[in-house]
């Protein structure tokens, strides 16, 4: 009889522990899915309707489990992402070719006729917008500055990623050297451009002939030409007879950018 009573007490104790575990599990689930339900269940177990339960009778509910983070897209590193899928760095920009002496390419500030030496910056200040708008490289007349066309630059630079070739009196190289530089520059500057992006060479006077020669060397990149009064018959023009005298002008006078020069 004593043994039977002992077994009954042990069975009763095990049943009570099992009931407690079930209550704790139900309370934890209610805390996660219906927080208000956990308090009601606690009150029902203690036989209370709205009063505070005795502190000794209230068991601490386990903290709800935090949801597992969603996996990051393949190839993109995020917080907590394993080292097995590192984020690849963007490909480096192709270096631009070294210009001949006295030659440089400048970016035209959008909506203005001002020049900037920041060549890899996006024209409108937004890389995605710059890659979507047409590209325009302006090649100047014999003045080397684009003086006569500059009044149109504010309108052009507002719609194009516009750059301008600038030549100073220090440039003494030949025509073919200049044409090859323009072609190599366009290839490097647009190395990552989609094939459907419009790419313009705009040449004025001497720049028109230069645009034709450069386009022949980079026809896989340039798909449009704008020729303004191209000097295709330069030897028969009056400027051909006085052009040799330009080398005799002081450098300061040439740099002044006079319209007649």
PDB file of C-alpha atoms in Angstrom:
ATOM      1  CA  UNK A   1       0.000   0.000   0.000  1.00  0.00           C
ATOM      2  CA  UNK A   2       2.871   2.348   0.866  1.00  0.00           C
ATOM      3  CA  UNK A   3       4.548   1.620  -2.477  1.00  0.00           C
ATOM      4  CA  UNK A   4       1.295   2.181  -4.322  1.00  0.00           C
ATOM      5  CA  UNK A   5       0.788   5.561  -2.624  1.00  0.00           C
ATOM      6  CA  UNK A   6       4.379   6.599  -3.448  1.00  0.00           C
ATOM      7  CA  UNK A   7       3.889   5.667  -7.097  1.00  0.00           C
ATOM      8  CA  UNK A   8       0.646   7.647  -7.171  1.00  0.00           C
ATOM      9  CA  UNK A   9       2.400  10.755  -5.765  1.00  0.00           C
ATOM     10  CA  UNK A  10       5.175  10.446  -8.354  1.00  0.00           C
ATOM     11  CA  UNK A  11       2.643  10.059 -11.154  1.00  0.00           C
ATOM     12  CA  UNK A  12       0.723  13.044  -9.863  1.00  0.00           C
ATOM     13  CA  UNK A  13       3.918  15.130  -9.684  1.00  0.00           C
ATOM     14  CA  UNK A  14       4.937  14.117 -13.223  1.00  0.00           C
ATOM     15  CA  UNK A  15       1.468  15.007 -14.498  1.00  0.00           C
ATOM     16  CA  UNK A  16       1.667  18.411 -12.770  1.00  0.00           C
ATOM     17  CA  UNK A  17       5.064  19.096 -14.376  1.00  0.00           C
ATOM     18  CA  UNK A  18       3.679  18.108 -17.776  1.00  0.00           C
ATOM     19  CA  UNK A  19       0.704  20.435 -17.304  1.00  0.00           C
ATOM     20  CA  UNK A  20       3.085  23.260 -16.331  1.00  0.00           C
ATOM     21  CA  UNK A  21       5.188  22.703 -19.457  1.00  0.00           C
ATOM     22  CA  UNK A  22       2.077  22.776 -21.623  1.00  0.00           C
ATOM     23  CA  UNK A  23       0.911  25.984 -19.943  1.00  0.00           C
ATOM     24  CA  UNK A  24       4.306  27.592 -20.504  1.00  0.00           C
ATOM     25  CA  UNK A  25       4.321  26.538 -24.147  1.00  0.00           C
ATOM     26  CA  UNK A  26       0.799  27.893 -24.679  1.00  0.00           C
ATOM     27  CA  UNK A  27       1.737  31.141 -22.946  1.00  0.00           C
ATOM     28  CA  UNK A  28       4.865  31.528 -25.085  1.00  0.00           C
ATOM     29  CA  UNK A  29       2.872  30.948 -28.270  1.00  0.00           C
ATOM     30  CA  UNK A  30       0.221  33.412 -27.153  1.00  0.00           C
ATOM     31  CA  UNK A  31       2.909  36.008 -26.393  1.00  0.00           C
ATOM     32  CA  UNK A  32       4.222  35.703 -29.948  1.00  0.00           C
ATOM     33  CA  UNK A  33       0.983  35.517 -31.912  1.00  0.00           C
ATOM     34  CA  UNK A  34      -1.523  37.248 -29.572  1.00  0.00           C
ATOM     35  CA  UNK A  35       0.195  39.188 -26.750  1.00  0.00           C
ATOM     36  CA  UNK A  36      -3.088  40.095 -25.020  1.00  0.00           C
ATOM     37  CA  UNK A  37      -4.099  36.441 -24.795  1.00  0.00           C
ATOM     38  CA  UNK A  38      -1.138  35.524 -22.568  1.00  0.00           C
ATOM     39  CA  UNK A  39      -2.367  37.757 -19.731  1.00  0.00           C
ATOM     40  CA  UNK A  40      -5.900  36.333 -19.977  1.00  0.00           C
ATOM     41  CA  UNK A  41      -4.570  32.764 -19.785  1.00  0.00           C
ATOM     42  CA  UNK A  42      -2.496  33.659 -16.725  1.00  0.00           C
ATOM     43  CA  UNK A  43      -5.521  35.161 -15.002  1.00  0.00           C
ATOM     44  CA  UNK A  44      -7.652  32.090 -15.768  1.00  0.00           C
ATOM     45  CA  UNK A  45      -5.015  29.741 -14.341  1.00  0.00           C
ATOM     46  CA  UNK A  46      -4.826  31.777 -11.126  1.00  0.00           C
ATOM     47  CA  UNK A  47      -8.612  32.159 -10.824  1.00  0.00           C
ATOM     48  CA  UNK A  48      -8.556  35.956 -11.081  1.00  0.00           C
ATOM     49  CA  UNK A  49     -10.793  38.165 -13.218  1.00  0.00           C
ATOM     50  CA  UNK A  50      -8.850  41.382 -13.466  1.00  0.00           C
ATOM     51  CA  UNK A  51      -6.740  41.819 -10.382  1.00  0.00           C
ATOM     52  CA  UNK A  52      -3.010  41.468 -10.260  1.00  0.00           C
ATOM     53  CA  UNK A  53      -1.744  37.941  -9.742  1.00  0.00           C
ATOM     54  CA  UNK A  54       0.545  37.101  -6.899  1.00  0.00           C
ATOM     55  CA  UNK A  55       4.180  37.617  -7.901  1.00  0.00           C
ATOM     56  CA  UNK A  56       5.091  34.159  -6.652  1.00  0.00           C
ATOM     57  CA  UNK A  57       2.466  32.550  -8.886  1.00  0.00           C
ATOM     58  CA  UNK A  58       3.530  34.290 -12.131  1.00  0.00           C
ATOM     59  CA  UNK A  59       6.104  32.398 -14.164  1.00  0.00           C
ATOM     60  CA  UNK A  60       8.397  34.319 -16.489  1.00  0.00           C
ATOM     61  CA  UNK A  61       7.478  33.662 -20.069  1.00  0.00           C
ATOM     62  CA  UNK A  62      10.324  32.893 -22.424  1.00  0.00           C
ATOM     63  CA  UNK A  63      11.274  35.671 -24.823  1.00  0.00           C
ATOM     64  CA  UNK A  64       9.753  35.274 -28.298  1.00  0.00           C
ATOM     65  CA  UNK A  65      12.100  34.007 -30.945  1.00  0.00           C
ATOM     66  CA  UNK A  66      13.217  36.626 -33.460  1.00  0.00           C
ATOM     67  CA  UNK A  67      12.309  35.812 -37.066  1.00  0.00           C
ATOM     68  CA  UNK A  68      15.176  34.588 -39.167  1.00  0.00           C
ATOM     69  CA  UNK A  69      16.528  37.220 -41.591  1.00  0.00           C
ATOM     70  CA  UNK A  70      15.686  36.725 -45.226  1.00  0.00           C
ATOM     71  CA  UNK A  71      18.650  35.658 -47.322  1.00  0.00           C
ATOM     72  CA  UNK A  72      20.322  38.392 -49.307  1.00  0.00           C
ATOM     73  CA  UNK A  73      20.268  38.199 -53.108  1.00  0.00           C
ATOM     74  CA  UNK A  74      23.078  36.194 -54.615  1.00  0.00           C
ATOM     75  CA  UNK A  75      26.254  38.174 -55.001  1.00  0.00           C
ATOM     76  CA  UNK A  76      25.086  41.060 -52.758  1.00  0.00           C
ATOM     77  CA  UNK A  77      26.541  41.260 -49.288  1.00  0.00           C
ATOM     78  CA  UNK A  78      24.223  42.355 -46.509  1.00  0.00           C
ATOM     79  CA  UNK A  79      24.194  42.448 -42.717  1.00  0.00           C
ATOM     80  CA  UNK A  80      24.861  39.045 -41.262  1.00  0.00           C
ATOM     81  CA  UNK A  81      25.631  37.536 -44.651  1.00  0.00           C
ATOM     82  CA  UNK A  82      28.177  34.772 -44.661  1.00  0.00           C
ATOM     83  CA  UNK A  83      31.555  35.272 -46.215  1.00  0.00           C
ATOM     84  CA  UNK A  84      30.710  32.699 -48.875  1.00  0.00           C
ATOM     85  CA  UNK A  85      28.873  35.265 -51.031  1.00  0.00           C
ATOM     86  CA  UNK A  86      31.000  38.450 -50.997  1.00  0.00           C
ATOM     87  CA  UNK A  87      29.873  41.578 -52.824  1.00  0.00           C
ATOM     88  CA  UNK A  88      31.962  42.100 -55.930  1.00  0.00           C
ATOM     89  CA  UNK A  89      33.454  45.608 -56.314  1.00  0.00           C
ATOM     90  CA  UNK A  90      32.439  47.640 -59.376  1.00  0.00           C
ATOM     91  CA  UNK A  91      34.823  47.342 -62.317  1.00  0.00           C
ATOM     92  CA  UNK A  92      37.391  50.142 -62.431  1.00  0.00           C
ATOM     93  CA  UNK A  93      36.955  52.907 -64.975  1.00  0.00           C
ATOM     94  CA  UNK A  94      39.143  52.564 -68.045  1.00  0.00           C
ATOM     95  CA  UNK A  95      41.953  55.139 -67.848  1.00  0.00           C
ATOM     96  CA  UNK A  96      41.687  57.999 -70.299  1.00  0.00           C
ATOM     97  CA  UNK A  97      44.508  58.449 -72.823  1.00  0.00           C
ATOM     98  CA  UNK A  98      47.164  61.088 -72.261  1.00  0.00           C
ATOM     99  CA  UNK A  99      46.378  64.098 -74.475  1.00  0.00           C
ATOM    100  CA  UNK A 100      48.973  65.729 -76.710  1.00  0.00           C
ATOM    101  CA  UNK A 101      50.710  68.844 -75.441  1.00  0.00           C
ATOM    102  CA  UNK A 102      48.343  71.809 -75.325  1.00  0.00           C
ATOM    103  CA  UNK A 103      45.219  69.639 -75.659  1.00  0.00           C
ATOM    104  CA  UNK A 104      42.644  68.746 -73.020  1.00  0.00           C
ATOM    105  CA  UNK A 105      39.048  67.506 -72.832  1.00  0.00           C
ATOM    106  CA  UNK A 106      36.696  69.231 -70.404  1.00  0.00           C
ATOM    107  CA  UNK A 107      33.208  68.457 -69.203  1.00  0.00           C
ATOM    108  CA  UNK A 108      30.602  71.131 -69.871  1.00  0.00           C
ATOM    109  CA  UNK A 109      28.641  71.915 -66.715  1.00  0.00           C
ATOM    110  CA  UNK A 110      24.968  71.086 -67.403  1.00  0.00           C
ATOM    111  CA  UNK A 111      22.830  74.050 -68.407  1.00  0.00           C
ATOM    112  CA  UNK A 112      25.829  76.384 -68.774  1.00  0.00           C
ATOM    113  CA  UNK A 113      28.801  77.063 -71.017  1.00  0.00           C
ATOM    114  CA  UNK A 114      31.259  76.580 -68.156  1.00  0.00           C
ATOM    115  CA  UNK A 115      34.013  73.963 -68.344  1.00  0.00           C
ATOM    116  CA  UNK A 116      35.057  71.478 -65.664  1.00  0.00           C
ATOM    117  CA  UNK A 117      38.119  69.243 -65.561  1.00  0.00           C
ATOM    118  CA  UNK A 118      36.158  66.480 -63.760  1.00  0.00           C
ATOM    119  CA  UNK A 119      35.921  64.054 -66.674  1.00  0.00           C
ATOM    120  CA  UNK A 120      34.501  60.989 -64.901  1.00  0.00           C
ATOM    121  CA  UNK A 121      31.707  62.910 -63.181  1.00  0.00           C
ATOM    122  CA  UNK A 122      28.176  62.440 -64.452  1.00  0.00           C
ATOM    123  CA  UNK A 123      27.008  65.430 -66.457  1.00  0.00           C
ATOM    124  CA  UNK A 124      23.658  65.982 -64.686  1.00  0.00           C
ATOM    125  CA  UNK A 125      25.121  64.919 -61.335  1.00  0.00           C
ATOM    126  CA  UNK A 126      23.367  61.554 -61.497  1.00  0.00           C
ATOM    127  CA  UNK A 127      25.230  58.542 -62.877  1.00  0.00           C
ATOM    128  CA  UNK A 128      22.068  56.746 -63.993  1.00  0.00           C
ATOM    129  CA  UNK A 129      20.725  59.823 -65.785  1.00  0.00           C
ATOM    130  CA  UNK A 130      24.102  60.500 -67.405  1.00  0.00           C
ATOM    131  CA  UNK A 131      24.293  56.964 -68.771  1.00  0.00           C
ATOM    132  CA  UNK A 132      20.789  57.309 -70.216  1.00  0.00           C
ATOM    133  CA  UNK A 133      21.212  60.652 -72.007  1.00  0.00           C
ATOM    134  CA  UNK A 134      23.151  61.051 -75.275  1.00  0.00           C
ATOM    135  CA  UNK A 135      26.892  61.709 -75.226  1.00  0.00           C
ATOM    136  CA  UNK A 136      28.272  64.702 -77.149  1.00  0.00           C
ATOM    137  CA  UNK A 137      31.910  65.626 -77.744  1.00  0.00           C
ATOM    138  CA  UNK A 138      32.345  69.075 -79.267  1.00  0.00           C
ATOM    139  CA  UNK A 139      35.371  69.615 -81.510  1.00  0.00           C
ATOM    140  CA  UNK A 140      36.240  73.313 -82.025  1.00  0.00           C
ATOM    141  CA  UNK A 141      37.178  75.283 -85.092  1.00  0.00           C
ATOM    142  CA  UNK A 142      40.698  76.495 -85.710  1.00  0.00           C
ATOM    143  CA  UNK A 143      40.406  78.871 -82.713  1.00  0.00           C
ATOM    144  CA  UNK A 144      40.678  75.805 -80.473  1.00  0.00           C
ATOM    145  CA  UNK A 145      38.091  77.101 -77.989  1.00  0.00           C
ATOM    146  CA  UNK A 146      34.693  76.642 -79.645  1.00  0.00           C
ATOM    147  CA  UNK A 147      34.024  80.370 -79.388  1.00  0.00           C
ATOM    148  CA  UNK A 148      31.279  80.627 -82.004  1.00  0.00           C
ATOM    149  CA  UNK A 149      29.362  77.567 -80.834  1.00  0.00           C
ATOM    150  CA  UNK A 150      29.649  78.256 -77.113  1.00  0.00           C
ATOM    151  CA  UNK A 151      26.503  80.360 -77.056  1.00  0.00           C
ATOM    152  CA  UNK A 152      24.565  77.146 -77.763  1.00  0.00           C
ATOM    153  CA  UNK A 153      26.253  75.104 -75.027  1.00  0.00           C
ATOM    154  CA  UNK A 154      23.704  75.842 -72.253  1.00  0.00           C
ATOM    155  CA  UNK A 155      20.932  74.259 -74.339  1.00  0.00           C
ATOM    156  CA  UNK A 156      23.103  71.371 -75.515  1.00  0.00           C
ATOM    157  CA  UNK A 157      24.585  70.549 -72.102  1.00  0.00           C
ATOM    158  CA  UNK A 158      21.097  70.428 -70.585  1.00  0.00           C
ATOM    159  CA  UNK A 159      20.179  67.503 -72.867  1.00  0.00           C
ATOM    160  CA  UNK A 160      23.543  65.815 -73.463  1.00  0.00           C
ATOM    161  CA  UNK A 161      26.447  64.546 -71.417  1.00  0.00           C
ATOM    162  CA  UNK A 162      28.609  67.129 -73.123  1.00  0.00           C
ATOM    163  CA  UNK A 163      32.372  67.426 -73.294  1.00  0.00           C
ATOM    164  CA  UNK A 164      34.566  69.788 -75.270  1.00  0.00           C
ATOM    165  CA  UNK A 165      38.004  69.433 -76.817  1.00  0.00           C
ATOM    166  CA  UNK A 166      40.177  72.453 -76.008  1.00  0.00           C
ATOM    167  CA  UNK A 167      43.401  73.333 -77.815  1.00  0.00           C
ATOM    168  CA  UNK A 168      45.908  75.998 -76.755  1.00  0.00           C
ATOM    169  CA  UNK A 169      48.705  77.614 -78.810  1.00  0.00           C
ATOM    170  CA  UNK A 170      51.125  75.150 -77.164  1.00  0.00           C
ATOM    171  CA  UNK A 171      49.689  72.362 -79.295  1.00  0.00           C
ATOM    172  CA  UNK A 172      52.041  71.838 -82.208  1.00  0.00           C
ATOM    173  CA  UNK A 173      51.160  68.260 -83.072  1.00  0.00           C
ATOM    174  CA  UNK A 174      49.866  67.011 -86.396  1.00  0.00           C
ATOM    175  CA  UNK A 175      46.313  66.419 -87.527  1.00  0.00           C
ATOM    176  CA  UNK A 176      46.536  62.609 -87.428  1.00  0.00           C
ATOM    177  CA  UNK A 177      47.870  62.648 -83.861  1.00  0.00           C
ATOM    178  CA  UNK A 178      44.886  64.758 -82.803  1.00  0.00           C
ATOM    179  CA  UNK A 179      42.364  62.557 -84.626  1.00  0.00           C
ATOM    180  CA  UNK A 180      43.798  59.404 -83.035  1.00  0.00           C
ATOM    181  CA  UNK A 181      43.651  60.974 -79.569  1.00  0.00           C
ATOM    182  CA  UNK A 182      39.968  61.914 -80.050  1.00  0.00           C
ATOM    183  CA  UNK A 183      39.153  58.369 -81.172  1.00  0.00           C
ATOM    184  CA  UNK A 184      41.011  56.772 -78.244  1.00  0.00           C
ATOM    185  CA  UNK A 185      39.418  59.192 -75.804  1.00  0.00           C
ATOM    186  CA  UNK A 186      35.895  58.350 -76.970  1.00  0.00           C
ATOM    187  CA  UNK A 187      36.609  54.619 -76.722  1.00  0.00           C
ATOM    188  CA  UNK A 188      37.924  54.960 -73.158  1.00  0.00           C
ATOM    189  CA  UNK A 189      35.242  57.368 -71.921  1.00  0.00           C
ATOM    190  CA  UNK A 190      32.440  55.150 -73.244  1.00  0.00           C
ATOM    191  CA  UNK A 191      33.979  51.737 -72.587  1.00  0.00           C
ATOM    192  CA  UNK A 192      31.030  50.716 -70.392  1.00  0.00           C
ATOM    193  CA  UNK A 193      28.268  52.438 -72.398  1.00  0.00           C
ATOM    194  CA  UNK A 194      25.458  50.293 -73.851  1.00  0.00           C
ATOM    195  CA  UNK A 195      25.609  49.937 -77.649  1.00  0.00           C
ATOM    196  CA  UNK A 196      22.243  51.653 -78.095  1.00  0.00           C
ATOM    197  CA  UNK A 197      23.375  54.879 -76.390  1.00  0.00           C
ATOM    198  CA  UNK A 198      23.595  57.795 -78.876  1.00  0.00           C
ATOM    199  CA  UNK A 199      27.186  59.042 -79.199  1.00  0.00           C
ATOM    200  CA  UNK A 200      27.745  62.279 -81.109  1.00  0.00           C
ATOM    201  CA  UNK A 201      30.846  63.986 -82.461  1.00  0.00           C
ATOM    202  CA  UNK A 202      30.032  67.633 -83.198  1.00  0.00           C
ATOM    203  CA  UNK A 203      32.631  69.399 -85.283  1.00  0.00           C
ATOM    204  CA  UNK A 204      32.678  73.017 -86.362  1.00  0.00           C
ATOM    205  CA  UNK A 205      34.886  74.211 -89.224  1.00  0.00           C
ATOM    206  CA  UNK A 206      38.243  72.522 -88.649  1.00  0.00           C
ATOM    207  CA  UNK A 207      36.544  70.397 -85.988  1.00  0.00           C
ATOM    208  CA  UNK A 208      34.179  69.025 -88.637  1.00  0.00           C
ATOM    209  CA  UNK A 209      37.064  67.499 -90.569  1.00  0.00           C
ATOM    210  CA  UNK A 210      38.570  66.266 -87.291  1.00  0.00           C
ATOM    211  CA  UNK A 211      35.243  64.643 -86.364  1.00  0.00           C
ATOM    212  CA  UNK A 212      35.138  62.727 -89.658  1.00  0.00           C
ATOM    213  CA  UNK A 213      38.714  61.471 -89.263  1.00  0.00           C
ATOM    214  CA  UNK A 214      38.186  60.453 -85.622  1.00  0.00           C
ATOM    215  CA  UNK A 215      34.864  58.736 -86.364  1.00  0.00           C
ATOM    216  CA  UNK A 216      36.578  56.523 -88.940  1.00  0.00           C
ATOM    217  CA  UNK A 217      38.864  55.235 -86.161  1.00  0.00           C
ATOM    218  CA  UNK A 218      36.104  54.593 -83.620  1.00  0.00           C
ATOM    219  CA  UNK A 219      33.100  53.749 -85.768  1.00  0.00           C
ATOM    220  CA  UNK A 220      32.188  50.960 -83.331  1.00  0.00           C
ATOM    221  CA  UNK A 221      31.445  53.606 -80.670  1.00  0.00           C
ATOM    222  CA  UNK A 222      30.441  56.792 -82.515  1.00  0.00           C
ATOM    223  CA  UNK A 223      27.093  56.446 -84.249  1.00  0.00           C
ATOM    224  CA  UNK A 224      26.223  60.083 -85.046  1.00  0.00           C
ATOM    225  CA  UNK A 225      28.023  63.101 -86.565  1.00  0.00           C
ATOM    226  CA  UNK A 226      27.059  66.780 -86.399  1.00  0.00           C
ATOM    227  CA  UNK A 227      29.095  68.809 -88.887  1.00  0.00           C
ATOM    228  CA  UNK A 228      28.765  72.607 -88.739  1.00  0.00           C
ATOM    229  CA  UNK A 229      30.338  74.380 -91.737  1.00  0.00           C
ATOM    230  CA  UNK A 230      33.082  71.741 -91.995  1.00  0.00           C
ATOM    231  CA  UNK A 231      36.317  72.889 -93.610  1.00  0.00           C
ATOM    232  CA  UNK A 232      36.282  70.176 -96.252  1.00  0.00           C
ATOM    233  CA  UNK A 233      37.698  72.630 -98.819  1.00  0.00           C
ATOM    234  CA  UNK A 234      40.103  74.373 -96.495  1.00  0.00           C
ATOM    235  CA  UNK A 235      42.936  75.045 -99.002  1.00  0.00           C
ATOM    236  CA  UNK A 236      40.699  77.306-101.098  1.00  0.00           C
ATOM    237  CA  UNK A 237      39.507  79.431 -98.171  1.00  0.00           C
ATOM    238  CA  UNK A 238      40.986  82.814 -97.212  1.00  0.00           C
ATOM    239  CA  UNK A 239      41.915  81.538 -93.775  1.00  0.00           C
ATOM    240  CA  UNK A 240      44.294  79.040 -95.367  1.00  0.00           C
ATOM    241  CA  UNK A 241      46.408  81.931 -96.644  1.00  0.00           C
ATOM    242  CA  UNK A 242      46.612  83.744 -93.316  1.00  0.00           C
ATOM    243  CA  UNK A 243      46.737  80.697 -91.030  1.00  0.00           C
ATOM    244  CA  UNK A 244      50.583  80.492 -91.099  1.00  0.00           C
ATOM    245  CA  UNK A 245      50.655  83.998 -89.617  1.00  0.00           C
ATOM    246  CA  UNK A 246      48.801  82.783 -86.521  1.00  0.00           C
ATOM    247  CA  UNK A 247      51.989  81.164 -85.245  1.00  0.00           C
ATOM    248  CA  UNK A 248      53.517  84.660 -85.088  1.00  0.00           C
ATOM    249  CA  UNK A 249      50.862  85.964 -82.689  1.00  0.00           C
ATOM    250  CA  UNK A 250      51.776  86.315 -78.988  1.00  0.00           C
ATOM    251  CA  UNK A 251      50.402  83.486 -76.878  1.00  0.00           C
ATOM    252  CA  UNK A 252      48.453  85.938 -74.699  1.00  0.00           C
ATOM    253  CA  UNK A 253      46.561  87.273 -77.701  1.00  0.00           C
ATOM    254  CA  UNK A 254      45.592  83.779 -78.835  1.00  0.00           C
ATOM    255  CA  UNK A 255      44.497  82.860 -75.309  1.00  0.00           C
ATOM    256  CA  UNK A 256      42.242  85.909 -75.188  1.00  0.00           C
ATOM    257  CA  UNK A 257      39.818  84.003 -77.404  1.00  0.00           C
ATOM    258  CA  UNK A 258      39.070  86.820 -79.853  1.00  0.00           C
ATOM    259  CA  UNK A 259      36.198  85.893 -82.219  1.00  0.00           C
ATOM    260  CA  UNK A 260      38.329  86.708 -85.273  1.00  0.00           C
ATOM    261  CA  UNK A 261      40.866  84.117 -84.208  1.00  0.00           C
TER     262      UNK A 261
END
